[in-house]
PDB file of C-alpha atoms (C1' of nucleotides) in Angstrom:
ATOM      1  CA  MET F   1     -13.459  -0.756   0.714  1.00 49.00           C
ATOM      2  CA  ASP F   2     -16.713  -2.341   0.199  1.00 49.00           C
ATOM      3  CA  GLY F   3     -15.911  -3.711  -3.229  1.00 45.00           C
ATOM      4  CA  LYS F   4     -16.266  -0.193  -4.844  1.00 60.00           C
ATOM      5  CA  SER F   5     -13.047   1.047  -6.554  1.00 82.00           C
ATOM      6  CA  LEU F   6     -11.673   4.475  -5.786  1.00 90.00           C
ATOM      7  CA  PRO F   7     -12.274   7.259  -8.290  1.00 92.00           C
ATOM      8  CA  GLU F   8      -9.436   7.912 -10.590  1.00 91.00           C
ATOM      9  CA  SER F   9      -8.828  11.313  -9.196  1.00 90.00           C
ATOM     10  CA  ILE F  10      -7.809   9.655  -5.980  1.00 94.00           C
ATOM     11  CA  SER F  11      -6.155   6.311  -7.137  1.00 95.00           C
ATOM     12  CA  ARG F  12      -3.698   8.012  -9.424  1.00 95.00           C
ATOM     13  CA  ARG F  13      -2.259   9.998  -6.576  1.00 96.00           C
ATOM     14  CA  ILE F  14      -1.556   7.111  -4.309  1.00 98.00           C
ATOM     15  CA  LEU F  15       2.081   6.848  -3.546  1.00 98.00           C
ATOM     16  CA  PRO F  16       3.559   3.776  -5.022  1.00 98.00           C
ATOM     17  CA  GLY F  17       5.719   1.224  -3.226  1.00 98.00           C
ATOM     18  CA  GLU F  18       8.747   2.474  -4.760  1.00 98.00           C
ATOM     19  CA  PHE F  19       8.248   5.840  -2.838  1.00 98.00           C
ATOM     20  CA  TYR F  20       8.939   3.945   0.416  1.00 98.00           C
ATOM     21  CA  ARG F  21      11.882   1.716  -0.732  1.00 98.00           C
ATOM     22  CA  ARG F  22      14.331   4.447  -0.335  1.00 98.00           C
ATOM     23  CA  SER F  23      16.604   6.084   2.252  1.00 98.00           C
ATOM     24  CA  THR F  24      14.396   6.365   5.439  1.00 98.00           C
ATOM     25  CA  LEU F  25      15.641   9.968   6.239  1.00 98.00           C
ATOM     26  CA  GLU F  26      14.429  10.887   2.691  1.00 97.00           C
ATOM     27  CA  VAL F  27      11.162   9.181   2.974  1.00 98.00           C
ATOM     28  CA  ALA F  28      10.532  10.843   6.479  1.00 98.00           C
ATOM     29  CA  CYS F  29      11.090  14.228   5.064  1.00 96.00           C
ATOM     30  CA  ASP F  30       9.245  13.783   1.898  1.00 96.00           C
ATOM     31  CA  LEU F  31       6.187  12.488   3.749  1.00 97.00           C
ATOM     32  CA  LEU F  32       5.585  15.907   5.311  1.00 96.00           C
ATOM     33  CA  GLY F  33       2.584  17.479   3.577  1.00 94.00           C
ATOM     34  CA  LYS F  34       1.275  14.244   2.122  1.00 96.00           C
ATOM     35  CA  ILE F  35      -2.181  13.018   3.042  1.00 97.00           C
ATOM     36  CA  PHE F  36      -2.603   9.767   5.079  1.00 98.00           C
ATOM     37  CA  VAL F  37      -5.974   8.000   4.285  1.00 98.00           C
ATOM     38  CA  ARG F  38      -7.906   5.058   5.695  1.00 98.00           C
ATOM     39  CA  ILE F  39     -11.218   4.015   4.316  1.00 97.00           C
ATOM     40  CA  VAL F  40     -13.595   2.637   6.830  1.00 96.00           C
ATOM     41  CA  GLU F  41     -17.064   1.323   5.956  1.00 94.00           C
ATOM     42  CA  GLY F  42     -16.786   3.493   2.753  1.00 95.00           C
ATOM     43  CA  GLU F  43     -15.832   6.714   4.603  1.00 97.00           C
ATOM     44  CA  ALA F  44     -12.467   8.362   4.152  1.00 97.00           C
ATOM     45  CA  LEU F  45     -10.558   9.379   7.260  1.00 98.00           C
ATOM     46  CA  ALA F  46      -7.820  11.704   6.026  1.00 98.00           C
ATOM     47  CA  GLY F  47      -5.124  13.822   7.614  1.00 97.00           C
ATOM     48  CA  ARG F  48      -2.054  15.815   6.387  1.00 95.00           C
ATOM     49  CA  ILE F  49       1.221  14.348   7.715  1.00 97.00           C
ATOM     50  CA  VAL F  50       2.699  17.087   9.934  1.00 96.00           C
ATOM     51  CA  GLU F  51       5.195  15.354  12.166  1.00 97.00           C
ATOM     52  CA  VAL F  52       7.333  12.276  11.727  1.00 98.00           C
ATOM     53  CA  GLU F  53      10.402  10.507  13.107  1.00 98.00           C
ATOM     54  CA  ALA F  54      12.849   8.073  11.448  1.00 98.00           C
ATOM     55  CA  TYR F  55      14.065   4.785  12.941  1.00 98.00           C
ATOM     56  CA  HIS F  56      16.776   2.656  11.524  1.00 98.00           C
ATOM     57  CA  GLU F  57      18.526  -0.600  12.540  1.00 97.00           C
ATOM     58  CA  ASP F  58      22.004   0.971  11.848  1.00 96.00           C
ATOM     59  CA  GLY F  59      23.358   2.844  14.827  1.00 95.00           C
ATOM     60  CA  ASP F  60      19.971   3.764  16.060  1.00 97.00           C
ATOM     61  CA  GLU F  61      19.684   2.309  19.621  1.00 97.00           C
ATOM     62  CA  ALA F  62      16.145   3.731  19.953  1.00 97.00           C
ATOM     63  CA  SER F  63      14.804   1.869  16.972  1.00 98.00           C
ATOM     64  CA  HIS F  64      12.778  -1.319  17.713  1.00 98.00           C
ATOM     65  CA  SER F  65      14.815  -2.982  14.876  1.00 98.00           C
ATOM     66  CA  PHE F  66      18.238  -2.265  16.446  1.00 97.00           C
ATOM     67  CA  ARG F  67      18.475  -5.679  18.250  1.00 96.00           C
ATOM     68  CA  GLY F  68      17.170  -7.709  15.310  1.00 96.00           C
ATOM     69  CA  ARG F  69      13.896  -9.137  14.145  1.00 96.00           C
ATOM     70  CA  THR F  70      11.287 -10.303  16.751  1.00 96.00           C
ATOM     71  CA  ALA F  71       7.610 -11.124  16.536  1.00 96.00           C
ATOM     72  CA  ARG F  72       6.685  -7.584  17.299  1.00 97.00           C
ATOM     73  CA  ASN F  73       8.854  -5.765  14.858  1.00 98.00           C
ATOM     74  CA  ALA F  74       8.779  -8.223  11.911  1.00 97.00           C
ATOM     75  CA  ALA F  75       7.061  -5.722   9.636  1.00 98.00           C
ATOM     76  CA  MET F  76       9.911  -3.232   9.945  1.00 98.00           C
ATOM     77  CA  PHE F  77      12.178  -5.807   8.151  1.00 98.00           C
ATOM     78  CA  ARG F  78       9.856  -6.332   5.178  1.00 98.00           C
ATOM     79  CA  ALA F  79       9.951  -4.323   1.927  1.00 98.00           C
ATOM     80  CA  GLY F  80       8.911  -0.816   2.302  1.00 98.00           C
ATOM     81  CA  GLY F  81       5.292   0.196   1.583  1.00 98.00           C
ATOM     82  CA  ILE F  82       3.517  -1.418   4.491  1.00 98.00           C
ATOM     83  CA  LEU F  83       2.348  -0.432   7.930  1.00 98.00           C
ATOM     84  CA  TYR F  84       4.186  -1.243  11.197  1.00 98.00           C
ATOM     85  CA  VAL F  85       1.916  -0.985  14.154  1.00 98.00           C
ATOM     86  CA  TYR F  86       3.219  -1.570  17.827  1.00 98.00           C
ATOM     87  CA  PHE F  87       1.523  -1.723  21.264  1.00 98.00           C
ATOM     88  CA  THR F  88       3.190   0.286  24.095  1.00 97.00           C
ATOM     89  CA  TYR F  89       2.606   1.454  27.596  1.00 97.00           C
ATOM     90  CA  GLY F  90       0.066  -1.167  28.133  1.00 96.00           C
ATOM     91  CA  MET F  91      -2.756   0.791  26.194  1.00 97.00           C
ATOM     92  CA  HIS F  92      -1.477   2.646  23.193  1.00 98.00           C
ATOM     93  CA  TYR F  93      -0.861   1.853  19.554  1.00 98.00           C
ATOM     94  CA  CYS F  94       1.523   3.786  17.266  1.00 98.00           C
ATOM     95  CA  MET F  95       1.865   3.450  13.605  1.00 98.00           C
ATOM     96  CA  ASN F  96       4.999   3.500  11.325  1.00 98.00           C
ATOM     97  CA  VAL F  97       5.456   3.547   7.464  1.00 98.00           C
ATOM     98  CA  VAL F  98       7.987   0.842   6.685  1.00 98.00           C
ATOM     99  CA  THR F  99      10.831   1.962   4.383  1.00 98.00           C
ATOM    100  CA  GLU F 100      13.778   0.561   2.481  1.00 98.00           C
ATOM    101  CA  ARG F 101      14.196  -2.915   0.809  1.00 97.00           C
ATOM    102  CA  GLU F 102      13.388  -6.255   2.267  1.00 97.00           C
ATOM    103  CA  GLY F 103      15.816  -7.285   5.095  1.00 97.00           C
ATOM    104  CA  VAL F 104      16.404  -3.716   6.311  1.00 98.00           C
ATOM    105  CA  GLY F 105      14.697  -2.859   9.606  1.00 98.00           C
ATOM    106  CA  ALA F 106      13.571   0.678   9.217  1.00 98.00           C
ATOM    107  CA  ALA F 107      10.450   2.799   9.522  1.00 98.00           C
ATOM    108  CA  VAL F 108       8.988   6.198   9.723  1.00 98.00           C
ATOM    109  CA  LEU F 109       6.737   6.964  12.869  1.00 98.00           C
ATOM    110  CA  ILE F 110       3.757   9.076  12.171  1.00 98.00           C
ATOM    111  CA  ARG F 111       3.643  11.431  15.123  1.00 98.00           C
ATOM    112  CA  ALA F 112       1.035  13.925  14.222  1.00 97.00           C
ATOM    113  CA  LEU F 113      -1.672  14.516  11.442  1.00 97.00           C
ATOM    114  CA  TYR F 114      -3.878  17.515  10.615  1.00 95.00           C
ATOM    115  CA  PRO F 115      -7.257  16.228  10.047  1.00 96.00           C
ATOM    116  CA  LEU F 116      -8.800  16.884   6.560  1.00 95.00           C
ATOM    117  CA  THR F 117     -11.881  14.609   6.217  1.00 96.00           C
ATOM    118  CA  GLY F 118     -13.879  12.325   8.569  1.00 97.00           C
ATOM    119  CA  ILE F 119     -13.486  14.475  11.548  1.00 97.00           C
ATOM    120  CA  PRO F 120     -16.716  13.358  13.316  1.00 97.00           C
ATOM    121  CA  ARG F 121     -15.710   9.726  13.034  1.00 97.00           C
ATOM    122  CA  MET F 122     -12.284  10.586  14.379  1.00 98.00           C
ATOM    123  CA  ARG F 123     -13.905  12.278  17.279  1.00 97.00           C
ATOM    124  CA  ARG F 124     -16.037   9.187  18.031  1.00 97.00           C
ATOM    125  CA  ASN F 125     -13.078   6.889  17.817  1.00 98.00           C
ATOM    126  CA  ARG F 126     -11.183   9.095  20.271  1.00 97.00           C
ATOM    127  CA  GLY F 127     -14.265   9.467  22.439  1.00 96.00           C
ATOM    128  CA  LYS F 128     -13.532  13.267  22.672  1.00 95.00           C
ATOM    129  CA  ALA F 129     -14.830  16.470  21.110  1.00 94.00           C
ATOM    130  CA  ASP F 130     -11.341  17.988  20.584  1.00 96.00           C
ATOM    131  CA  PRO F 131     -10.876  20.652  18.051  1.00 96.00           C
ATOM    132  CA  PRO F 132      -9.085  19.333  14.816  1.00 95.00           C
ATOM    133  CA  GLU F 133      -5.757  20.466  15.709  1.00 93.00           C
ATOM    134  CA  ARG F 134      -5.750  18.474  19.023  1.00 96.00           C
ATOM    135  CA  LEU F 135      -7.539  15.371  17.557  1.00 97.00           C
ATOM    136  CA  THR F 136      -4.470  13.703  16.092  1.00 98.00           C
ATOM    137  CA  ASP F 137      -1.362  15.577  17.535  1.00 97.00           C
ATOM    138  CA  GLY F 138       0.316  12.617  19.004  1.00 98.00           C
ATOM    139  CA  PRO F 139       1.361   9.114  17.607  1.00 98.00           C
ATOM    140  CA  ALA F 140      -1.083   7.136  19.759  1.00 98.00           C
ATOM    141  CA  LYS F 141      -3.895   9.756  19.118  1.00 98.00           C
ATOM    142  CA  CYS F 142      -3.514   9.197  15.451  1.00 98.00           C
ATOM    143  CA  CYS F 143      -4.050   5.554  15.692  1.00 98.00           C
ATOM    144  CA  ARG F 144      -6.917   5.876  17.958  1.00 98.00           C
ATOM    145  CA  ALA F 145      -8.743   8.434  15.708  1.00 98.00           C
ATOM    146  CA  PHE F 146      -8.031   6.359  12.617  1.00 98.00           C
ATOM    147  CA  GLY F 147      -9.120   3.070  14.315  1.00 98.00           C
ATOM    148  CA  ILE F 148      -5.702   1.503  13.717  1.00 98.00           C
ATOM    149  CA  ASP F 149      -4.478  -1.315  16.038  1.00 98.00           C
ATOM    150  CA  ARG F 150      -2.244  -4.522  15.587  1.00 98.00           C
ATOM    151  CA  THR F 151      -4.772  -6.089  13.250  1.00 97.00           C
ATOM    152  CA  GLN F 152      -3.375  -3.606  10.733  1.00 98.00           C
ATOM    153  CA  ASP F 153       0.344  -4.483  11.238  1.00 98.00           C
ATOM    154  CA  GLY F 154       1.885  -5.418   8.005  1.00 98.00           C
ATOM    155  CA  LEU F 155      -1.057  -4.157   5.736  1.00 98.00           C
ATOM    156  CA  PRO F 156       0.002  -2.513   2.409  1.00 98.00           C
ATOM    157  CA  LEU F 157      -0.028   1.189   2.102  1.00 98.00           C
ATOM    158  CA  THR F 158      -0.867   1.061  -1.625  1.00 97.00           C
ATOM    159  CA  GLY F 159      -4.524   0.612  -1.263  1.00 82.00           C
ATOM    160  CA  PRO F 160      -7.403  -0.024  -1.541  1.00 93.00           C
ATOM    161  CA  ASP F 161      -8.274   1.116   1.960  1.00 95.00           C
ATOM    162  CA  LEU F 162      -5.064   2.185   3.331  1.00 98.00           C
ATOM    163  CA  PHE F 163      -2.848   4.610   1.447  1.00 98.00           C
ATOM    164  CA  VAL F 164      -0.956   8.055   1.297  1.00 98.00           C
ATOM    165  CA  LEU F 165      -1.746  10.540  -1.390  1.00 97.00           C
ATOM    166  CA  ASP F 166       0.737  12.665  -3.143  1.00 94.00           C
ATOM    167  CA  ALA F 167       0.441  16.491  -2.508  1.00 90.00           C
ATOM    168  CA  PRO F 168       2.673  19.262  -3.602  1.00 81.00           C
ATOM    169  CA  GLY F 169       6.040  19.288  -1.908  1.00 77.00           C
ATOM    170  CA  VAL F 170       6.553  21.554   0.956  1.00 84.00           C
ATOM    171  CA  GLU F 171       9.172  24.209   0.931  1.00 82.00           C
ATOM    172  CA  ASP F 172      12.296  23.740   3.029  1.00 82.00           C
ATOM    173  CA  ARG F 173      11.657  26.766   5.028  1.00 83.00           C
ATOM    174  CA  HIS F 174       8.479  25.284   6.501  1.00 87.00           C
ATOM    175  CA  VAL F 175      10.328  22.162   7.651  1.00 92.00           C
ATOM    176  CA  ARG F 176      11.911  21.974  11.194  1.00 94.00           C
ATOM    177  CA  ARG F 177      14.320  19.096  11.777  1.00 96.00           C
ATOM    178  CA  THR F 178      15.136  18.287  15.373  1.00 96.00           C
ATOM    179  CA  PRO F 179      16.242  15.385  17.725  1.00 96.00           C
ATOM    180  CA  ARG F 180      13.419  12.818  18.392  1.00 97.00           C
ATOM    181  CA  ILE F 181      11.294  13.120  21.443  1.00 96.00           C
ATOM    182  CA  GLY F 182      10.080  10.732  24.209  1.00 95.00           C
ATOM    183  CA  ILE F 183      13.292   8.580  23.858  1.00 96.00           C
ATOM    184  CA  ARG F 184      16.519   8.164  25.899  1.00 94.00           C
ATOM    185  CA  ARG F 185      18.790   6.197  23.668  1.00 95.00           C
ATOM    186  CA  SER F 186      20.306   7.706  20.570  1.00 96.00           C
ATOM    187  CA  ALA F 187      18.532  10.999  21.667  1.00 95.00           C
ATOM    188  CA  ASP F 188      20.937  13.135  19.686  1.00 95.00           C
ATOM    189  CA  LEU F 189      20.082  12.065  16.174  1.00 97.00           C
ATOM    190  CA  PRO F 190      18.258  14.903  14.340  1.00 97.00           C
ATOM    191  CA  TRP F 191      15.647  12.489  12.839  1.00 98.00           C
ATOM    192  CA  ARG F 192      12.431  14.264  13.577  1.00 97.00           C
ATOM    193  CA  PHE F 193      10.786  16.331  10.861  1.00 97.00           C
ATOM    194  CA  VAL F 194       7.861  18.793  11.643  1.00 96.00           C
ATOM    195  CA  LEU F 195       5.791  20.878   9.324  1.00 93.00           C
ATOM    196  CA  GLY F 196       5.120  24.356  10.570  1.00 80.00           C
ATOM    197  CA  ASP F 197       1.822  26.159   9.984  1.00 70.00           C
ATOM    198  CA  PRO F 198      -0.333  23.280   8.825  1.00 63.00           C
ATOM    199  CA  GLU F 199      -3.164  25.805   8.206  1.00 64.00           C
ATOM    200  CA  LYS F 200      -1.130  27.542   5.545  1.00 64.00           C
ATOM    201  CA  TYR F 201      -1.095  24.347   3.603  1.00 64.00           C
ATOM    202  CA  ALA F 202      -4.823  23.966   3.489  1.00 58.00           C
ATOM    203  CA  ALA F 203      -6.795  23.795   0.426  1.00 51.00           C
ATOM    204  CA  SER F 204      -5.187  26.574  -1.646  1.00 56.00           C
ATOM    205  CA  ARG F 205      -2.574  24.396  -2.964  1.00 65.00           C
ATOM    206  CA  SER F 206      -3.184  23.094  -6.558  1.00 67.00           C
ATOM    207  CA  GLY F 207      -5.009  19.836  -6.792  1.00 72.00           C
ATOM    208  CA  GLU F 208      -6.035  19.693  -3.183  1.00 84.00           C
ATOM    209  CA  GLU F 209      -9.560  20.703  -3.628  1.00 86.00           C
ATOM    210  CA  GLU F 210     -10.094  17.829  -6.164  1.00 88.00           C
ATOM    211  CA  ILE F 211      -8.533  15.329  -3.741  1.00 91.00           C
ATOM    212  CA  LEU F 212     -10.613  16.258  -0.764  1.00 93.00           C
ATOM    213  CA  CYS F 213     -13.801  16.429  -2.810  1.00 92.00           C
ATOM    214  CA  GLY F 214     -12.915  12.949  -4.113  1.00 93.00           C
ATOM    215  CA  LEU F 215     -12.436  11.721  -0.625  1.00 94.00           C
ATOM    216  CA  ARG F 216     -15.670  13.251   0.798  1.00 94.00           C
ATOM    217  CA  SER F 217     -17.772  11.848  -2.095  1.00 91.00           C
ATOM    218  CA  LEU F 218     -16.971   8.228  -1.413  1.00 88.00           C
ATOM    219  CA  LEU F 219     -20.121   7.853   0.707  1.00 78.00           C
ATOM    220  CA  SER F 220     -22.349   9.803  -1.569  1.00 69.00           C
ATOM    221  CA  PRO F 221     -24.601   7.763  -4.059  1.00 62.00           C
TER     222      PRO F 221
ATOM    223  C1'  DC K   1       0.169  27.000  30.165  1.00 83.80           C
ATOM    224  C1'  DC K   2       3.110  23.556  33.159  1.00 83.80           C
ATOM    225  C1'  DG K   3       4.378  19.418  36.034  1.00 83.80           C
ATOM    226  C1'  DC K   4       3.060  15.158  38.160  1.00 83.80           C
ATOM    227  C1'  DG K   5       1.292  10.385  38.682  1.00 83.80           C
ATOM    228  C1'  DG K   6      -1.465   6.507  37.132  1.00 83.80           C
ATOM    229  C1'  DA K   7      -2.882   3.226  33.674  1.00 83.80           C
ATOM    230  C1'  DT K   8      -1.313  -1.433  32.055  1.00 83.80           C
ATOM    231  C1'  DC K   9       1.296  -4.922  28.721  1.00 83.80           C
ATOM    232  C1'  DT K  10       5.539  -6.296  26.144  1.00 83.80           C
ATOM    233  C1'  DT K  11      10.275  -6.552  26.005  1.00 83.80           C
ATOM    234  C1'  DC K  12      14.658  -6.221  27.812  1.00 83.80           C
ATOM    235  C1'  DT K  13      18.105  -6.385  31.748  1.00 83.80           C
TER     236       DT K  13
ATOM    237  C1'  DG O   1      12.062  -5.934  38.100  1.00 83.80           C
ATOM    238  C1'  DA O   2      12.051  -1.737  35.167  1.00 83.80           C
ATOM    239  C1'  DA O   3      11.521   1.053  31.171  1.00 83.80           C
ATOM    240  C1'  DG O   4       9.105   2.130  27.376  1.00 83.80           C
ATOM    241  C1'  DA O   5       8.784   5.888  20.001  1.00 83.80           C
ATOM    242  C1'  DT O   6       2.142   7.780  25.392  1.00 83.80           C
ATOM    243  C1'  DC O   7      -2.022  10.139  26.971  1.00 83.80           C
ATOM    244  C1'  DC O   8      -5.147  12.100  30.314  1.00 83.80           C
ATOM    245  C1'  DG O   9      -6.797  14.271  34.323  1.00 83.80           C
ATOM    246  C1'  DC O  10      -5.603  16.757  38.196  1.00 83.80           C
ATOM    247  C1'  DG O  11      -3.771  20.575  40.725  1.00 83.80           C
ATOM    248  C1'  DG O  12      -1.229  24.991  40.748  1.00 83.80           C
ATOM    249  C1'  DA O  13       0.674  29.453  38.584  1.00 83.80           C
TER     250       DA O  13
END
DNA sequence: CCGCGGATCTTCT
DNA sequence: GAAGATCCGCGGA
């Protein structure tokens, strides 16, 4: 991020690589409520993770890793804590958080975020003036808004310009677990996790104001 | 709000 | 050849 280092209030909350090197279903569920961040030209684009899906090589025919390693999915088989970005439908990118240890092909698809900072830039990237709740409510929209494409495939999620910030855990009663959507194979697996009422999680939670202030101040002198 | 077709490239059958 | 971890604009209710 332009050579400047992140303020301590931010850097100490970055989820470490070990967070991702665990059971994919646990990581998927634990990611809800956390804050995904990309620093572009000194500006923080940030959004709360509100919808994810888990994909795993074991018994999951819908996973890109199910039939083994290829040029496209190589990142899925690396050690957890990096990004896996793929291109699909001839025009869209989708991003995943890679999980588990090296050699295991698994990842968590980021399906939706709730924008927190950098909304004007997200609108510019999307080429639309959508309201915040419609700006990043799909996997390809998240990538477009955050300016993420295949050039970010395999990049570390532990900083300095791509990371996920810890945030207070969400209560079980706010998490909905359902089958994944938009797939045909292994469509019965309940590996989709959705955070209900994203607005209820805004700001009031302890420590969030400090995080958002820190992110917004990156540009300021 | 809902359903439908087009866009357009990689991977699999 | 066809389908795919999708999105958008259009037309209709």
